[in-house]
Each structure stands twice: as C-alpha cells, then as structure tokens.
Coordinates of C-alpha atoms in Angstrom, one line a residue:
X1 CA 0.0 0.0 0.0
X2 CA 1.6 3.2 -1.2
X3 CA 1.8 6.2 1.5
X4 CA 2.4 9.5 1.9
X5 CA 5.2 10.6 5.0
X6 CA 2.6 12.4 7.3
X7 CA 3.7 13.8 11.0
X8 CA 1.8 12.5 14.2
X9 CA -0.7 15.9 14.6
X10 CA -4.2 16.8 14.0
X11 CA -7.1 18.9 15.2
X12 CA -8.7 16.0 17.3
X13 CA -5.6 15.3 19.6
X14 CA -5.8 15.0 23.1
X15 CA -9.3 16.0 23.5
X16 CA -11.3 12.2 23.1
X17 CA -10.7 9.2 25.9
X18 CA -13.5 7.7 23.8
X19 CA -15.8 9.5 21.5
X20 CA -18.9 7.6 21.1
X21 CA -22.0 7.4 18.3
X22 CA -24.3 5.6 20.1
X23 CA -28.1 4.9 21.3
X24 CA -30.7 3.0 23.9
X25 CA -34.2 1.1 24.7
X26 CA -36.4 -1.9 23.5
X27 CA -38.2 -2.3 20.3
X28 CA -41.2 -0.3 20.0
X29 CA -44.7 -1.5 19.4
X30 CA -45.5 2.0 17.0
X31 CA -43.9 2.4 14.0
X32 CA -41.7 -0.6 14.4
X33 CA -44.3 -3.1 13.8
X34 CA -44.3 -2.7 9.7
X35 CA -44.8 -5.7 8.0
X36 CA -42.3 -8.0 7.4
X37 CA -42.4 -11.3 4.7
X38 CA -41.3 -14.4 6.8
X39 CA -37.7 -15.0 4.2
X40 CA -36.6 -11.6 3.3
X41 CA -34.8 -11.3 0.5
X42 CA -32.0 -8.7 -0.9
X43 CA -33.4 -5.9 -1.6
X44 CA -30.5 -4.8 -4.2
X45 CA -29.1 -7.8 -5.2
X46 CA -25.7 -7.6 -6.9
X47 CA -27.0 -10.2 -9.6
X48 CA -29.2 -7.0 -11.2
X49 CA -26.1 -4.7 -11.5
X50 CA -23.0 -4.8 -14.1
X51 CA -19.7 -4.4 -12.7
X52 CA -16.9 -2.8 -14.2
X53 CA -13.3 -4.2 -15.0
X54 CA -12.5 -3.1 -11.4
X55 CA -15.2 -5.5 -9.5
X56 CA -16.7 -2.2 -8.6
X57 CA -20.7 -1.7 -9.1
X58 CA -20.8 0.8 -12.0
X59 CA -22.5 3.3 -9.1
X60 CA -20.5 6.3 -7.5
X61 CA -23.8 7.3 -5.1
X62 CA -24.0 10.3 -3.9
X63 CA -25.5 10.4 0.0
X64 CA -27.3 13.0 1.9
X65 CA -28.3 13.8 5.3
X66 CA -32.4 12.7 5.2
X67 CA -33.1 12.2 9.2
X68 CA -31.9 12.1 12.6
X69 CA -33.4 9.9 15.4
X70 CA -32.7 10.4 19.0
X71 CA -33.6 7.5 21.9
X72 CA -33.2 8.8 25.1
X73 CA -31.1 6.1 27.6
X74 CA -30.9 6.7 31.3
X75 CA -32.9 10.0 32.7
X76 CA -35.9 9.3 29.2
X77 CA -35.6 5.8 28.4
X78 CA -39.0 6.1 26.7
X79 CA -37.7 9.1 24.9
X80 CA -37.6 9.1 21.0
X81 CA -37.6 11.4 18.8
X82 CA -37.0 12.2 14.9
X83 CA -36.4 15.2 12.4
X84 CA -36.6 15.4 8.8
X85 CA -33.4 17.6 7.3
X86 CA -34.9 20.1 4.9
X87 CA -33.1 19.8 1.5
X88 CA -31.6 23.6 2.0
X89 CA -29.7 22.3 4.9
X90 CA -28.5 19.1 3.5
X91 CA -25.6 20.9 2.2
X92 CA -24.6 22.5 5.5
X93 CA -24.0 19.0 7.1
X94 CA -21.1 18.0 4.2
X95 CA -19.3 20.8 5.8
X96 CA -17.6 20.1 9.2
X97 CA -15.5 22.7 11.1
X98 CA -12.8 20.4 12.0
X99 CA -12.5 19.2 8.6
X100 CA -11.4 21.9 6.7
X101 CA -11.4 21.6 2.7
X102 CA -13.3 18.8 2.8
X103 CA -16.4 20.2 1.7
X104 CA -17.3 17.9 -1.7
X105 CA -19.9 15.7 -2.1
X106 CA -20.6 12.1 0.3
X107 CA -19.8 9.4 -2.5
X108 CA -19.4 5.9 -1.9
X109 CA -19.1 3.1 -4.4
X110 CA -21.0 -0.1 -4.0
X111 CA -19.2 -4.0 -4.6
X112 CA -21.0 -7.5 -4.4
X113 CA -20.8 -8.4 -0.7
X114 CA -22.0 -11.9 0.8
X115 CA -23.4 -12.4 4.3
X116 CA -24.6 -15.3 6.2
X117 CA -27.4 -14.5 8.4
X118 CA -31.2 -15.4 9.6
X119 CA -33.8 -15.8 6.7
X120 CA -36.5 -14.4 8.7
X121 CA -34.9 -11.4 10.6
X122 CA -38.3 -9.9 12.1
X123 CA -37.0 -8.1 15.4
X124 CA -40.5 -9.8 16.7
X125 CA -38.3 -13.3 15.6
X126 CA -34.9 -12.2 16.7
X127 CA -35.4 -11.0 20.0
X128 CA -36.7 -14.6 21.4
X129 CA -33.6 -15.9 20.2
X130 CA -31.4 -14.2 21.2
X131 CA -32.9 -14.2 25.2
X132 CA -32.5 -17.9 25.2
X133 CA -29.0 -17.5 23.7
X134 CA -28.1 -15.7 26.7
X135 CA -29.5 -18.3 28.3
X136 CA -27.7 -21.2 26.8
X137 CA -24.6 -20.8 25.4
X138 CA -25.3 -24.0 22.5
X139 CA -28.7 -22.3 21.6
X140 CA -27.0 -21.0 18.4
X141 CA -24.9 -24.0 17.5
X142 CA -27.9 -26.2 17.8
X143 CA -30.2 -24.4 15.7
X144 CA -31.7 -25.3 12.2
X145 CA -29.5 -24.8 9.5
X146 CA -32.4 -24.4 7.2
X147 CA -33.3 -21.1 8.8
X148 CA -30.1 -19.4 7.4
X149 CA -29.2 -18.5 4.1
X150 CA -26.3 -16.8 2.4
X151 CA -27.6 -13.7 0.6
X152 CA -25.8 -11.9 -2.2
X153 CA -26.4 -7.9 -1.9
X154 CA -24.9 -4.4 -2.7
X155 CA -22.7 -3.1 0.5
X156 CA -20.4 -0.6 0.4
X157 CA -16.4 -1.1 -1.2
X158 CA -14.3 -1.8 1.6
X159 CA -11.1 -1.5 -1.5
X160 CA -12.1 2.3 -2.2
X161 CA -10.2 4.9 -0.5
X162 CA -13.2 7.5 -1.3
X163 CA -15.8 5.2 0.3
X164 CA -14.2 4.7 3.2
X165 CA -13.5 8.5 3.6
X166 CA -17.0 9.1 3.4
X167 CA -18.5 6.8 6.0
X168 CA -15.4 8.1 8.6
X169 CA -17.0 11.6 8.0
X170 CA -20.3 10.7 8.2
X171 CA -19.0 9.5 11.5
X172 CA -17.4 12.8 12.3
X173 CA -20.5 15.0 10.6
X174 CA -22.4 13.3 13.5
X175 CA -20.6 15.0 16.6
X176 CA -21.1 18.5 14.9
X177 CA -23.6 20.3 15.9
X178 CA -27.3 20.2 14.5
X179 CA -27.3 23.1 12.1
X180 CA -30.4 25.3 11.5
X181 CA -33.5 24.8 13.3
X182 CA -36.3 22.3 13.1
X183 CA -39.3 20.7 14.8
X184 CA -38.4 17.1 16.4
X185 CA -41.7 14.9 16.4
X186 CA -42.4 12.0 18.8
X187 CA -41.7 8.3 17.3
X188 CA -45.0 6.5 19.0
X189 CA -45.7 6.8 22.6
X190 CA -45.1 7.0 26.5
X191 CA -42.6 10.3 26.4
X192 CA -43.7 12.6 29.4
X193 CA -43.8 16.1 27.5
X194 CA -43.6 17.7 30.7
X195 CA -40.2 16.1 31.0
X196 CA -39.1 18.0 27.7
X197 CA -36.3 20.1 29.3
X198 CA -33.0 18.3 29.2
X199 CA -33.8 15.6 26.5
X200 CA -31.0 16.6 24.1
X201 CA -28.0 15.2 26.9
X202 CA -29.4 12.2 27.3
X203 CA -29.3 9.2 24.8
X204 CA -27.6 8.7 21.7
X205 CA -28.9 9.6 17.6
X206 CA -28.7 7.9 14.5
X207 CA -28.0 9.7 11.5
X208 CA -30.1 8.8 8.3
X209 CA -28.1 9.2 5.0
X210 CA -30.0 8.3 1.6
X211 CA -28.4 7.9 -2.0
X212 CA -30.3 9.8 -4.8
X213 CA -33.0 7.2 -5.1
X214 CA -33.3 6.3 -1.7
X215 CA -32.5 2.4 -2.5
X216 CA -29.3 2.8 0.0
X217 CA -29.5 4.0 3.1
X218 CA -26.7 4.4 5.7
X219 CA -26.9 5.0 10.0
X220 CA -23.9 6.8 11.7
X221 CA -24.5 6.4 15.3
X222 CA -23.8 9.2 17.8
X223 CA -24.3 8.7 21.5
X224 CA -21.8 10.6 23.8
X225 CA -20.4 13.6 24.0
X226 CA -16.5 14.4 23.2
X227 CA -15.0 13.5 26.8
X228 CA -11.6 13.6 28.6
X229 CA -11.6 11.0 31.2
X230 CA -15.1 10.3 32.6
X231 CA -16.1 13.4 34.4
X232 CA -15.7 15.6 30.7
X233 CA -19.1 15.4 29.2
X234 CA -22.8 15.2 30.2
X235 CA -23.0 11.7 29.1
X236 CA -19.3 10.8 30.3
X237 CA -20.6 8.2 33.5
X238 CA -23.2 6.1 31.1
X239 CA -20.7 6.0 28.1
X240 CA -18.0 4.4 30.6
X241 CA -20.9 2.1 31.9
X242 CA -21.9 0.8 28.9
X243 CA -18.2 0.7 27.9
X244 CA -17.2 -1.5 31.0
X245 CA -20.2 -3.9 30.2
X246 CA -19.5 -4.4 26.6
X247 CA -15.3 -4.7 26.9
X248 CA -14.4 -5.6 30.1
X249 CA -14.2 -9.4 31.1
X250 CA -16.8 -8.7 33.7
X251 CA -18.3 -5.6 34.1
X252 CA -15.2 -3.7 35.3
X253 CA -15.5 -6.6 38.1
X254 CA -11.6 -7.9 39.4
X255 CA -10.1 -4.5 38.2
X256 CA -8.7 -2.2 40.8
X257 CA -9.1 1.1 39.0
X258 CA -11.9 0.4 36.5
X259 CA -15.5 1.5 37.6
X260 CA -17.6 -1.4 38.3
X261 CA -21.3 -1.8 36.6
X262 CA -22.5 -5.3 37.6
X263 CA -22.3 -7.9 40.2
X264 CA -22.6 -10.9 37.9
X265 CA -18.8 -12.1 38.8
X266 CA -17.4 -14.6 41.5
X267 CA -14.0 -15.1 42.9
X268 CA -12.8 -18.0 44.6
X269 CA -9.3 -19.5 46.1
X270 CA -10.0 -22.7 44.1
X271 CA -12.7 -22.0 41.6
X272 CA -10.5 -18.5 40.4
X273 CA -12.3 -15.6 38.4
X274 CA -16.0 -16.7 37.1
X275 CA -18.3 -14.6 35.2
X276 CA -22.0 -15.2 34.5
X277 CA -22.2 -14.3 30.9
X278 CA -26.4 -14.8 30.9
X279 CA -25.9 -11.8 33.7
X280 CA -23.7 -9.4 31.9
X281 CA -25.9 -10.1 28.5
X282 CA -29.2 -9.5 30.4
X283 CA -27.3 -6.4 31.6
X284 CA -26.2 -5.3 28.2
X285 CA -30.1 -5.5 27.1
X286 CA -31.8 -3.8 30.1
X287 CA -33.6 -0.8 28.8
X288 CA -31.4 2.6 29.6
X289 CA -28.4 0.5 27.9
X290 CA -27.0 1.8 24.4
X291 CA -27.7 -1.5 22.6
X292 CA -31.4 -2.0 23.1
X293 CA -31.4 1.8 21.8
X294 CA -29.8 0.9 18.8
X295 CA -32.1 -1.7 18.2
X296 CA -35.2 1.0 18.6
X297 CA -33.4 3.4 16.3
X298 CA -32.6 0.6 13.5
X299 CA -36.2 -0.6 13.7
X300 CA -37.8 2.6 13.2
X301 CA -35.8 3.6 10.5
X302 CA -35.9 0.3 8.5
X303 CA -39.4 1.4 9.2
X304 CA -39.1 4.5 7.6
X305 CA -37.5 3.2 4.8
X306 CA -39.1 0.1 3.8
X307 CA -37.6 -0.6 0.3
X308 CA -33.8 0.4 0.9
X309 CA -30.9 -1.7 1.7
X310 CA -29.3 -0.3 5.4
X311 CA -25.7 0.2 5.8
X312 CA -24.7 0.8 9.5
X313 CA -21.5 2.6 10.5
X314 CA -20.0 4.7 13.1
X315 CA -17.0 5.3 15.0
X316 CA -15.5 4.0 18.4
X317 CA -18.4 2.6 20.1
X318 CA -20.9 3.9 17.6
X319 CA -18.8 1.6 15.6
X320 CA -19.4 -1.0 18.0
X321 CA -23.4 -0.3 18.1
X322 CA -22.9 -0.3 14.1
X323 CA -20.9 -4.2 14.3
X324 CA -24.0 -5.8 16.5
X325 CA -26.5 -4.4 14.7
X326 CA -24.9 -5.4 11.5
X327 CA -24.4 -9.1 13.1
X328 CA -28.4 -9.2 14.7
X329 CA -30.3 -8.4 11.8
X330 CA -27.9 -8.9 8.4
X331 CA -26.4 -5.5 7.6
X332 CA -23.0 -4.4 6.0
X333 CA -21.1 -2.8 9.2
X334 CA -18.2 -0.5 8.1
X335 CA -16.9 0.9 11.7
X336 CA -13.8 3.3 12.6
X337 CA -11.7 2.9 15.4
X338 CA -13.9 0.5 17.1
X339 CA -13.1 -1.5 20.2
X340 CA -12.7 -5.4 19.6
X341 CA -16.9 -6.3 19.8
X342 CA -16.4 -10.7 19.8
X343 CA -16.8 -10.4 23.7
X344 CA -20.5 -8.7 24.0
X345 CA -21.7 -9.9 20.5
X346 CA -21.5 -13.4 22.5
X347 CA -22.9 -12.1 25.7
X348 CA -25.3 -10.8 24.1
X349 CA -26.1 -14.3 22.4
X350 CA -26.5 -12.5 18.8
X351 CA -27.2 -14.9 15.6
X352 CA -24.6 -17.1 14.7
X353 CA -24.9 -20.1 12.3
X354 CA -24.4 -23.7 13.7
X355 CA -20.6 -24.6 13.0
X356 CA -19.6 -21.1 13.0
X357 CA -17.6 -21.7 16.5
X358 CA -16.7 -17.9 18.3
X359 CA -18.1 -14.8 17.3
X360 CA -14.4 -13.9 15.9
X361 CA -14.3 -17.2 13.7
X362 CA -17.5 -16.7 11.7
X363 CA -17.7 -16.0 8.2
X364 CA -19.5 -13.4 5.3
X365 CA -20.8 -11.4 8.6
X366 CA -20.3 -8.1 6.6
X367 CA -18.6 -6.3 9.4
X368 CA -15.2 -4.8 8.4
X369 CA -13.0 -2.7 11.2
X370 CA -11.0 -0.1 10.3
X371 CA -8.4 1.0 12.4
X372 CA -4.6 2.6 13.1
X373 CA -2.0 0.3 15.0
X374 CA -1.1 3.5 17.1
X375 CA -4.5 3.2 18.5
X376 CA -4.3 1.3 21.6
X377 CA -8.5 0.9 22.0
X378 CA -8.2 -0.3 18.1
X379 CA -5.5 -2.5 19.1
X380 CA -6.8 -4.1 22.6
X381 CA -3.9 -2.9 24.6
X382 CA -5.3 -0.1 26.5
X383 CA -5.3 -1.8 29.7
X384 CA -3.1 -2.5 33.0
X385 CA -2.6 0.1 35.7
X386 CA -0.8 2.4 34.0
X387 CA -3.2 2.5 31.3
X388 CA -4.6 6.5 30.3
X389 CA -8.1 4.3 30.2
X390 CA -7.9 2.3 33.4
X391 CA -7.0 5.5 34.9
X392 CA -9.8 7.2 33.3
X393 CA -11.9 4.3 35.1
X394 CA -12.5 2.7 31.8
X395 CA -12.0 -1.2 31.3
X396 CA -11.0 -2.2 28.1
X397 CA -10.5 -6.0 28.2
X398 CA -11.4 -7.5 24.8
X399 CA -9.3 -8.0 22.1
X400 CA -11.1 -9.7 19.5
X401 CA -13.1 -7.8 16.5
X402 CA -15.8 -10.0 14.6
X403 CA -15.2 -10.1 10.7
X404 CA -12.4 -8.4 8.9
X405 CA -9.9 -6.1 10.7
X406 CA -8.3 -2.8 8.2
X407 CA -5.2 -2.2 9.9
X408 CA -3.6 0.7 8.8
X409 CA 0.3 0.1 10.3
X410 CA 0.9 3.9 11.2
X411 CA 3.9 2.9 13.5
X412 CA 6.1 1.0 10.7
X413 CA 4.9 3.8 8.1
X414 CA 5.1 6.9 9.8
X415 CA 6.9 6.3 12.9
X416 CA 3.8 7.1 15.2
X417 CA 3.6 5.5 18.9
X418 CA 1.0 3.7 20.8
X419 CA -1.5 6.8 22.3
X420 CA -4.6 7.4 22.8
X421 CA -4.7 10.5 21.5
X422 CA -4.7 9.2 17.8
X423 CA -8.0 8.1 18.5
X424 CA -10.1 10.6 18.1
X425 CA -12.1 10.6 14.0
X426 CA -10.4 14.1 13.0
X427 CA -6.9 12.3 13.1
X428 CA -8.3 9.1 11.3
X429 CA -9.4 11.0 8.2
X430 CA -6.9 13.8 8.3
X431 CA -3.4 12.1 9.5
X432 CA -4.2 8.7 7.9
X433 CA -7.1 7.9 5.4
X434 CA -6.4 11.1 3.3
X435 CA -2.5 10.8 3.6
X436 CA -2.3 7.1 2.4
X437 CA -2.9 6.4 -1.2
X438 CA -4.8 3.2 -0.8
X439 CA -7.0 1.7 2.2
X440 CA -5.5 -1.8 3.3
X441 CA -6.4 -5.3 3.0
X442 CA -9.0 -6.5 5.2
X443 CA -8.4 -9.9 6.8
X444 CA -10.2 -11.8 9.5
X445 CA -8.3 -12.4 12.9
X446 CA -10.0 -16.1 14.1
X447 CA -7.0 -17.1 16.5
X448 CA -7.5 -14.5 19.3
X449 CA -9.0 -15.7 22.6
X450 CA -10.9 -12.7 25.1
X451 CA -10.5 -13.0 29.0
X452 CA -8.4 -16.1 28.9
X453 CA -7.8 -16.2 33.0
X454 CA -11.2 -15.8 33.8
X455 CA -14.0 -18.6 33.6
X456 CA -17.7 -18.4 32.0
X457 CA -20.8 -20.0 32.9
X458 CA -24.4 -19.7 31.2
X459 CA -27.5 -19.4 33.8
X460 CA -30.4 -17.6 35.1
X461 CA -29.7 -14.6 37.5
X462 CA -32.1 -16.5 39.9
X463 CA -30.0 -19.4 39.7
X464 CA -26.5 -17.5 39.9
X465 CA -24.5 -17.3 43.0
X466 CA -24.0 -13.6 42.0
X467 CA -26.5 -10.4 43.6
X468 CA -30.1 -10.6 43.5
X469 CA -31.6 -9.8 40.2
X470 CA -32.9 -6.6 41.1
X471 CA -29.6 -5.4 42.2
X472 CA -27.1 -7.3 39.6
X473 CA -27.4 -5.2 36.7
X474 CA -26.9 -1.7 38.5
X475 CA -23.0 -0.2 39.4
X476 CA -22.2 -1.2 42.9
X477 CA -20.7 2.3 44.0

C-alpha cells in the first residue's frame, strides 16, 4: 500500500478518551411493527447490477443527510424522537468545522458483498432468540441450518479509498452540531412532554443518510459527548458504563481502578475468576443501555425506509453499536476505530450459524474494522494500571473484532507511537485515510481468545450465585 510521509498531529488530539455514536431502549410497538415477509430477501441484489473491469458496481452514489433519530437512555428511556433535514440544509452537514477543505460531495461506491445471516430477521423473531441465547450458550450451534441463508447484496467497497473516507465523515459529521433549526416529532408513545427540558443530553442519535434514489440508506451512530476522562461530558458516566459492560471481562468486576457496573462475577481461592455471561448479556439488554437503543433506532428507520438496503457505520463505540447491529439483523457494518466487539456480541447471544464456533471465527458477517495500529483501544492494549483508560476508570479487556480487521500500520509507516490521542475521527481522516494512497487489505483475525484467565458459565440470575436480580445489573458504588 503506497503512503504519503505524514507527522503524528491533527485537530482532534488530546481531546477524546472515547468518543462515542451511540443509542438506547427496546423495540417499540408503534412504527416498528411494519410488516415484514417471513424470508426476506435482498433488496439490491448484486446479480441485477453490471460491474466494471475493477469488480466495482458501476455506481459512484452520492449520499445526503435525510433524518436524525434520538432514543433517550438513562434519565428518558421512553424518549424518542425524529427530524426530517430540509433539503436547503442538506448541504450545510457536508461541511464540518474540524475538517477543513473537505467540503465535496458524500460518495461511496458499492461491490457484491455476501453475508450469512437469519432468513426471517423480524426483530419480533430475533429478539426470542437471542434471550435464550443468553440463556444457553449452545442455543446457536444447535439451531436449524435451514433457517439461514447466504444472501448476495450491494454493500459498500471496503477497497475504495473515497468510500471509506465518506463513511469516517459521516461518523465525524455526526458529533457537529445540528445546524439550523427544526421541529423534532415523537416516534409513537409513552414520552412525558412535561419532561421535555434536558432531553438533548441524554441518549444517543442515528443519523439517516440516503443515496439519490433512496435504494441505499446508511446509519452513523452518535451517542456521547466528546469526553476527557469520565467526568468531561454530560454523558461521560453512562458512556463508561456501557463501555465497561461491553469490553471488560466482567463488568469492570476484578479490576482495581476500573469503575464497576454489575455484580454478575465470583471469585474464589479454588474456583479462580468466574463470570456469568447470561448476567452481563441480560445487563447489556436492560432498557437505559445503548444496545437496546440501537435496536429501537434501526427498527424505526428500516421502518421508515421500507424498500432500501441499510448500511450501518460509526465510529468507536458507535462503531461497535454499528458491528452488533450489523451481526443481529444482516447489515453491511463498516466501523472506525472501534473497540474489539467478539466479547459482548457473544454475551449478548447474537445470531450465529451452527458450525460457526466464536463470534471472531465466523464468516460473510459483513462487518469490516477499520483502524490505526497506534490506536491502543483499536488495538486491545489499552489496559493495566498504567493504562490512560484504566485511569480514566474505563476497562478495556477485549481483544477480538468479529469479521475483517483494516489495519492501517501507522507505526512501521510513519513512525507514530501507541497513544490514545490518535484516537479521536479528525486524526483518522486527516493524518491517515487522506495521507495514504490506498486503504489496506481487510483480513479476519480467528486465532485471538478474550478474558483467557477468567472462567464463564451460562445461567439464570435466579440461579446465579452472583446479587439478587434486582440489584445485579446496577454499578455497585
């Protein structure tokens, strides 16, 4: 991969511990109920399209802003709320203050992509599933193989710099501001209007982007606010909650400095570290969470867009939100800088085909990771005491990504070193994606292992020797 010599600088340094697109609560009963046939099929498949001598789908879309939905988390977990972008603004929302000069147009090419998933993904379907997953740790392996098909469709080209470059800035567009003003509407019911001041710090937002047509439709997730540490934002305690449920081996559990958000681990002179994975997955779905809320927003806009193929992408743990939506229902994730997922996409016991083995060792998932080897959240080494994010409170334990990993190797190619600050969005696009001439080869990683001196078990919190059920899932502090 040919590269430009590029220093170690840019706009975004120093200011991100973890900069999050994310969002919260369970699936609605309103607008999410649309009809859905029992075996969907593509709706673009790649068998209707000629491609060029390049593999590429003769397409160069152009995207804009259609939508943003907001699902409130903790204080408005009922909370939802959506607001169309009037075409004379769509404009203002290529432009991005930190991104100087890059003002063009959002183009992305599309490529034939496979992915193995569910033939009936009805969120009504799925959600069953994927409790007695949590459940039983063999529910997945033992399930018909007749109820999964590999589907040919139109995703984005994970070999095209310029496609690439526009999903990381739809990822930054979504931590600017909103420009203009508009009238957000109520997505069904049960929001308390005379709870309406406040709303716009809590929860997270996805952001609706359309090509011309409206065939192709992609989500950037937003959720928290641009943080230093955990006391820099208004959203800076439930990002690192949710961020300690999701990476840690247990909640932030058996970790001195990291802030603790469960009680579903057990320690013992003989038996050693155990975690109840049913307990952190039940945790990880309770409603003020940020994947429940993801779920709500992805319904909803599927919803609104009944006839278009969903892309998902985002970066850090929007990223991550993107990767286990992509893996629940079927979609082609394309994430920046996002933590390695494996660990919750298990606990949460999300679809995997029988014989697929770990959630890192399955195949034509669709999820691709892009990411710098500088960036130790990327990377999986930003632990140990001396860690910025342990000292930050954060507990980063995982180290396996689902899919394909995009590793572009700053350190051999530009002499950068392991930091955190490299991994805010503004120094992706800037300091890497724009400077190198190419994007790099995407390859799976099967032969990690997550947590490997700590034990799991599958069962009931009633049957658990962990907390009582009311008290497991909330931070012992």
């Amino acid at each position: 991969m040919a590269i430009q010599q590029s220093p170690l600088t840019g706009p975004g340094f120093g200011r991100v511990l973890f900069s999050i697109l994310s969002v919260s609560a369970l699936i609605s009963t309103s607008i999410c109920d649309a009809p859905y046939p029992r075996e969907q099929k593509p709706l673009l498949s790649f068998d209707s399209y000629s491609l060029n001598e390049q593999g590429h789908v003769k397409l160069g879309e152009a995207f804009s802003l259609q939508d943003i939905f907001h699902h409130g988390t903790y204080q408005y977990p009922n909370l939802h709320k959506h607001i169309s972008i009037p075409k004379s603004e769509e404009s203002s929302w290529v432009e991005n203050s930190e991104l100087p000069g890059l003002n063009g147009p959002l183009i992305a090419r599309s490529r034939p992509m496979k992915i193995e998933r569910l033939k009936d993904r009805r969120p009504s379907i799925i959600e069953p599933m994927i409790s007695a997953a949590q459940e039983d740790g063999k529910f997945w392996s033992n399930s018909d193989p007749a109820a999964w098909t590999v589907d040919h469709l139109i995703g984005p080209d994970v070999t095209d710099k310029e496609t690439i470059l526009t999903l990381a800035r739809m990822s930054a567009n979504s931590y600017q501001p909103k420009p203009g003003q508009g009238d957000w509407t109520d997505v069904g019911s049960g929001f308390n209007e005379s709870a309406d001041f406040g709303w716009e710090n809590d929860g997270i937002r996805g952001y609706v982007y359309a090509n011309e047509d409206g065939s192709i439709v992609t989500i950037s997730f937003k959720g928290g606010t641009p943080q230093l540490g955990w006391m820099g934002g208004p959203t800076s305690s439930n990002d690192r909650d949710n961020v300690n449920l999701l990476f840690s081996c247990c909640c932030g559990q058996g970790s001195f400095l990291a802030q603790k958000v469960c009680s579903c681990a057990t320690f013992g002179f003989f038996s050693g570290r155990v975690c109840n994975s049913s307990c952190v997955g039940q945790c990880l779905k309770a409603e003020e969470r940020y994947y429940p809320a993801a779920q709500h927003i992805y319904s909803n806009v599927s919803a609104f867009y009944p006839n278009a193929e969903i892309w998902v992408t985002g970066h850090s743990l929007g990223g991550t939100l993107s990767s286990l939506l992509g893996l629940t229902y079927g979609l082609p994730a394309v994430t920046i800088e996002t933590p390695p997922e494996a660990l919750p996409a298990g606990r949460l016991g999300l679809p995997a085909p029988p014989g697929s083995g770990t959630m890192q060792t399955r195949n034509n998932t669709g999820a691709y990771h892009f990411g710098i080897t500088s960036d130790p959240i990327y990377m999986g080494r930003c632990k140990g005491l001396a860690a910025s994010c342990a000292l930050a409170g954060y507990a980063f334990d995982s180290v396996c990504h689902t899919g394909m990993k995009c590793v572009y190797d700053v350190v051999k190619d530009f002499g950068w070193w392991s930091s955190i600050s490299t991994h805010g969005i503004v120094t992706v696009i800037q300091d890497v994606i724009m400077k190198y001439e190419s994007v790099p080869v995407c390859e799976p990683a099967p032969e990690c292992q997550d947590c490997s001196s700590w034990k799991e078990f599958h069962g009931s919190l009633t049957s658990s020797k962990t907390s009582k059920p009311t008290t497991t899932c909330h931070s012992p502090r």
